[in-house]
Short mmCIF file of C-alpha atoms in Angstrom, two decimals:
data_model
loop_
_atom_site.label_atom_id
_atom_site.label_comp_id
_atom_site.label_asym_id
_atom_site.label_seq_id
_atom_site.Cartn_x
_atom_site.Cartn_y
_atom_site.Cartn_z
CA MET A 82 5.23 -24.77 11.27
CA ILE A 83 6.43 -23.18 8.00
CA LYS A 84 7.61 -19.67 8.48
CA ARG A 85 6.56 -17.01 6.02
CA THR A 86 8.22 -13.95 4.42
CA LEU A 87 6.45 -10.63 4.61
CA PHE A 88 7.04 -8.19 1.73
CA VAL A 89 6.35 -4.58 2.69
CA PHE A 90 6.08 -2.12 -0.18
CA ASP A 91 5.95 1.63 -0.18
CA PHE A 92 3.83 3.00 -2.97
CA ASP A 93 4.88 6.32 -4.54
CA HIS A 94 8.10 6.03 -6.51
CA THR A 95 8.18 2.37 -5.50
CA LEU A 96 5.17 0.67 -7.13
CA ILE A 97 4.31 3.54 -9.33
CA ASP A 98 7.12 5.64 -10.91
CA ASN A 99 5.46 8.81 -9.80
CA ASN A 100 3.79 10.48 -6.79
CA VAL A 101 0.07 10.01 -6.92
CA ASP A 102 -0.54 13.13 -4.83
CA THR A 103 1.27 15.43 -7.24
CA TRP A 104 -0.25 13.48 -10.11
CA ILE A 105 -3.77 14.68 -9.24
CA MET A 106 -2.59 18.28 -9.24
CA SER A 107 -2.72 18.00 -13.07
CA VAL A 108 -6.44 17.01 -13.06
CA HIS A 109 -7.54 20.50 -13.99
CA PRO A 110 -5.68 22.85 -16.32
CA THR A 111 -6.13 25.95 -14.12
CA LEU A 112 -5.21 24.32 -10.79
CA THR A 113 -2.13 26.22 -9.48
CA VAL A 114 -1.10 24.10 -6.47
CA GLN A 115 2.31 23.16 -7.93
CA LYS A 116 2.95 26.83 -8.92
CA ASP A 117 1.99 27.97 -5.35
CA MET A 118 3.80 25.17 -3.64
CA HIS A 119 6.28 27.29 -1.71
CA SER A 120 3.62 29.47 0.03
CA LEU A 121 1.28 26.54 0.52
CA ARG A 122 3.93 24.42 2.26
CA LYS A 123 4.32 27.30 4.81
CA ARG A 124 0.57 27.13 5.44
CA TYR A 125 0.45 23.35 5.46
CA PRO A 126 3.78 21.94 6.72
CA CYS A 127 2.22 18.46 6.91
CA TRP A 128 1.94 17.05 3.35
CA THR A 129 -1.38 15.24 4.16
CA ASP A 130 -2.94 18.49 5.22
CA LEU A 131 -1.83 20.10 1.96
CA MET A 132 -3.25 17.25 0.01
CA ASP A 133 -6.63 17.60 1.82
CA HIS A 134 -6.58 21.32 0.89
CA THR A 135 -5.67 20.39 -2.73
CA ALA A 136 -8.68 18.03 -2.80
CA GLY A 137 -10.82 20.95 -1.74
CA LEU A 138 -9.45 23.11 -4.62
CA ILE A 139 -10.11 20.28 -7.09
CA HIS A 140 -13.69 20.12 -5.85
CA ASP A 141 -14.07 23.88 -6.17
CA LYS A 142 -12.95 23.61 -9.84
CA GLY A 143 -15.93 21.46 -10.47
CA VAL A 144 -13.98 18.20 -11.06
CA SER A 145 -16.42 15.31 -10.42
CA LYS A 146 -15.75 12.22 -8.34
CA ALA A 147 -15.74 10.16 -11.52
CA GLU A 148 -13.27 12.44 -13.24
CA LEU A 149 -10.90 12.47 -10.29
CA ILE A 150 -10.93 8.70 -9.96
CA SER A 151 -10.37 8.21 -13.71
CA HIS A 152 -7.41 10.51 -13.49
CA VAL A 153 -5.99 8.64 -10.50
CA ARG A 154 -6.36 5.26 -12.27
CA GLN A 155 -4.03 6.50 -15.06
CA ALA A 156 -1.09 6.43 -12.61
CA LYS A 157 -0.50 2.81 -13.26
CA LEU A 158 2.24 0.46 -12.02
CA TYR A 159 5.35 0.21 -14.12
CA GLU A 160 6.26 -3.11 -15.64
CA GLN A 161 8.85 -4.27 -13.09
CA ALA A 162 6.50 -3.29 -10.19
CA HIS A 163 3.71 -5.39 -11.67
CA LYS A 164 6.27 -8.24 -12.10
CA ALA A 165 7.26 -8.00 -8.48
CA ILE A 166 3.70 -8.03 -7.14
CA THR A 167 2.73 -10.98 -9.32
CA ALA A 168 5.73 -12.90 -8.09
CA VAL A 169 4.76 -12.40 -4.40
CA GLY A 170 1.20 -13.29 -5.19
CA LYS A 171 2.34 -16.66 -6.67
CA ALA A 172 4.82 -17.46 -3.90
CA ARG A 173 3.67 -20.23 -1.55
CA HIS A 174 5.03 -18.83 1.68
CA ALA A 175 4.87 -15.04 1.20
CA ASP A 176 2.51 -12.26 2.03
CA ALA A 177 2.52 -8.61 1.03
CA ILE A 178 1.28 -5.35 2.55
CA ILE A 179 1.62 -1.70 1.56
CA VAL A 180 2.67 1.05 4.01
CA SER A 181 2.34 4.36 2.29
CA ASP A 182 2.05 8.11 2.97
CA ALA A 183 -0.31 8.48 -0.01
CA ASN A 184 -3.97 7.53 0.81
CA THR A 185 -6.11 4.52 0.83
CA LEU A 186 -8.55 5.52 -1.94
CA PHE A 187 -5.83 6.31 -4.56
CA ILE A 188 -3.90 3.15 -3.79
CA GLU A 189 -6.98 0.89 -3.91
CA HIS A 190 -8.12 2.26 -7.31
CA ILE A 191 -4.68 1.96 -8.89
CA LEU A 192 -4.09 -1.59 -7.68
CA THR A 193 -7.60 -2.62 -8.81
CA GLU A 194 -7.12 -0.99 -12.22
CA CYS A 195 -3.90 -3.04 -12.60
CA GLY A 196 -5.54 -6.28 -11.44
CA VAL A 197 -3.30 -6.90 -8.39
CA ARG A 198 -5.33 -5.64 -5.37
CA GLN A 199 -5.89 -9.28 -4.18
CA VAL A 200 -2.19 -9.82 -3.65
CA PHE A 201 -2.06 -7.45 -0.65
CA LYS A 202 -3.34 -8.65 2.72
CA ASP A 203 -3.44 -5.08 4.09
CA ILE A 204 -2.97 -1.50 3.07
CA PHE A 205 -1.85 1.04 5.64
CA SER A 206 -2.17 4.66 4.50
CA ASN A 207 -3.96 7.84 5.21
CA PRO A 208 -7.78 7.39 5.18
CA ALA A 209 -9.63 9.09 2.35
CA HIS A 210 -13.32 9.35 1.50
CA PHE A 211 -15.76 11.41 -0.58
CA ASP A 212 -18.45 13.35 1.36
CA SER A 213 -22.05 13.86 0.18
CA THR A 214 -20.93 16.64 -2.14
CA ASP A 215 -18.24 14.40 -3.71
CA ARG A 216 -15.52 16.45 -2.06
CA LEU A 217 -12.54 14.27 -1.27
CA HIS A 218 -11.20 14.27 2.32
CA ILE A 219 -7.80 13.05 3.31
CA GLN A 220 -6.94 12.49 6.96
CA HIS A 221 -3.94 11.60 9.11
CA TYR A 222 -3.40 7.86 9.64
CA HIS A 223 -2.62 8.26 13.34
CA SER A 224 -0.75 10.53 15.87
CA HIS A 225 2.66 9.52 17.22
CA SER A 226 5.82 10.89 18.77
CA CYS A 227 8.51 9.41 16.40
CA PRO A 228 11.19 11.99 15.64
CA HIS A 229 11.98 10.43 12.21
CA CYS A 230 8.51 10.58 10.65
CA SER A 231 5.96 13.03 9.34
CA ALA A 232 3.20 14.05 11.78
CA ASN A 233 0.49 11.99 10.23
CA LEU A 234 2.19 8.58 9.82
CA CYS A 235 5.05 6.56 11.42
CA LYS A 236 5.70 3.63 9.07
CA GLY A 237 8.01 2.12 11.61
CA GLN A 238 5.31 1.85 14.23
CA VAL A 239 2.88 0.39 11.70
CA LEU A 240 5.41 -2.28 10.82
CA THR A 241 6.21 -3.08 14.44
CA ASP A 242 2.54 -3.34 15.38
CA TYR A 243 1.83 -5.56 12.34
CA LEU A 244 4.71 -7.94 13.09
CA ASN A 245 3.77 -8.11 16.86
CA SER A 246 0.22 -9.17 15.88
CA ARG A 247 1.38 -11.77 13.40
CA PRO A 248 4.39 -13.81 14.72
CA ALA A 249 4.41 -16.22 11.78
CA TYR A 250 6.97 -14.25 9.73
CA SER A 251 10.60 -15.32 9.79
CA LYS A 252 11.75 -12.62 7.50
CA VAL A 253 10.72 -9.12 6.20
CA VAL A 254 11.64 -7.68 2.84
CA TYR A 255 11.02 -3.98 2.94
CA VAL A 256 10.93 -2.11 -0.40
CA GLY A 257 10.97 1.71 -0.42
CA ASP A 258 12.61 4.94 -1.59
CA GLY A 259 11.95 7.91 0.62
CA LYS A 260 12.67 9.55 3.97
CA GLY A 261 9.50 8.02 5.48
CA ASP A 262 11.00 4.53 4.87
CA TYR A 263 14.05 5.19 7.07
CA CYS A 264 12.17 4.60 10.31
CA PRO A 265 10.91 1.14 9.34
CA ALA A 266 14.39 0.33 7.98
CA LEU A 267 15.83 0.99 11.41
CA ARG A 268 13.48 -1.60 12.87
CA LEU A 269 14.50 -4.49 10.62
CA SER A 270 16.58 -7.35 11.93
CA ASP A 271 19.77 -8.92 10.52
CA ASN A 272 17.60 -11.61 9.05
CA ASP A 273 15.62 -9.07 7.01
CA VAL A 274 16.27 -7.39 3.67
CA LEU A 275 15.95 -3.69 2.84
CA VAL A 276 15.56 -2.91 -0.92
CA CYS A 277 16.27 0.79 -1.64
CA ARG A 278 15.64 2.65 -4.91
CA LYS A 279 18.93 3.86 -6.43
CA GLY A 280 19.32 7.56 -6.51
CA TYR A 281 16.55 8.28 -4.05
CA THR A 282 16.51 9.61 -0.42
CA LEU A 283 16.38 6.31 1.50
CA ALA A 284 19.52 4.93 -0.24
CA GLY A 285 21.38 8.04 0.66
CA MET A 286 20.27 8.03 4.28
CA ILE A 287 21.31 4.42 4.69
CA GLN A 288 24.67 5.11 3.06
CA ASP A 289 25.24 8.12 5.42
CA ASN A 290 24.29 5.98 8.45
CA GLU A 291 25.63 2.49 7.64
CA GLN A 292 25.59 1.21 11.24
CA SER A 293 21.90 2.26 11.74
CA CYS A 294 20.27 -0.57 9.73
CA LYS A 295 20.87 -4.17 10.61
CA ALA A 296 19.19 -5.66 7.55
CA LYS A 297 20.96 -6.74 4.43
CA THR A 298 20.69 -3.65 2.10
CA MET A 299 20.24 -3.77 -1.63
CA VAL A 300 20.21 -0.55 -3.72
CA ILE A 301 18.78 -1.16 -7.17
CA ASP A 302 17.15 0.63 -10.06
CA PHE A 303 13.45 -0.20 -9.46
CA VAL A 304 12.29 0.49 -13.01
CA GLU A 305 14.93 -1.75 -14.51
CA SER A 306 15.12 -4.66 -11.98
CA LEU A 307 12.64 -4.52 -9.08
CA GLY A 308 10.54 -7.44 -10.42
CA ASP A 309 13.58 -9.61 -11.11
CA THR A 310 15.01 -8.91 -7.65
CA ILE A 311 11.75 -9.82 -5.87
CA ILE A 312 11.40 -13.01 -8.02
CA SER A 313 14.81 -14.15 -6.78
CA MET A 314 13.57 -13.84 -3.21
CA CYS A 315 10.38 -15.86 -3.89
CA LEU A 316 12.10 -18.92 -5.26
#
């Protein structure tokens, strides 16, 4: 039986050179979420709860569902990210999933807009939906007790559960940038590869705790070379 490689991608600052949550804060000129961020973070210590609150503010400003989706779709993949995804999609013995602390609706729309949604077998992120008034709601992905992760999502648990249910993978290539990617990094084996974005939180955490991650670690500039790096792993 031919073993396969699983490519696991974060989304914000990994496949887009931006944070789609903060991106939508610019959808209306009088929205003051970024200005009021300090006080709002005290009220909503969990980022997902803050984003659900932000979605309510956007709705109150009269922004329509179509306008919000159109704004989201402008947060496109950068060239090297598109190149990376295309390479995995063409590889004979590789699959790809996304594990992200953004939300399912935003990710689906951006990937579809960029013509690469079909490459990903699964997307694991916070559920999002519009209600009958076209107000967007963003919910926690699950509850957990992991000390490393935010209250709404443990990426490490998602990765472990996925691999346990699909034993065909001989290697995992995990690509990420942030604090939330540290937990899954700790669960990688010495046969796996961790690709960190240079200058971002994950790379610093791995450097400060060199013995914590068993996987081969690569620290690269995603915008300059992510696609070329992933292509080399698909050959």
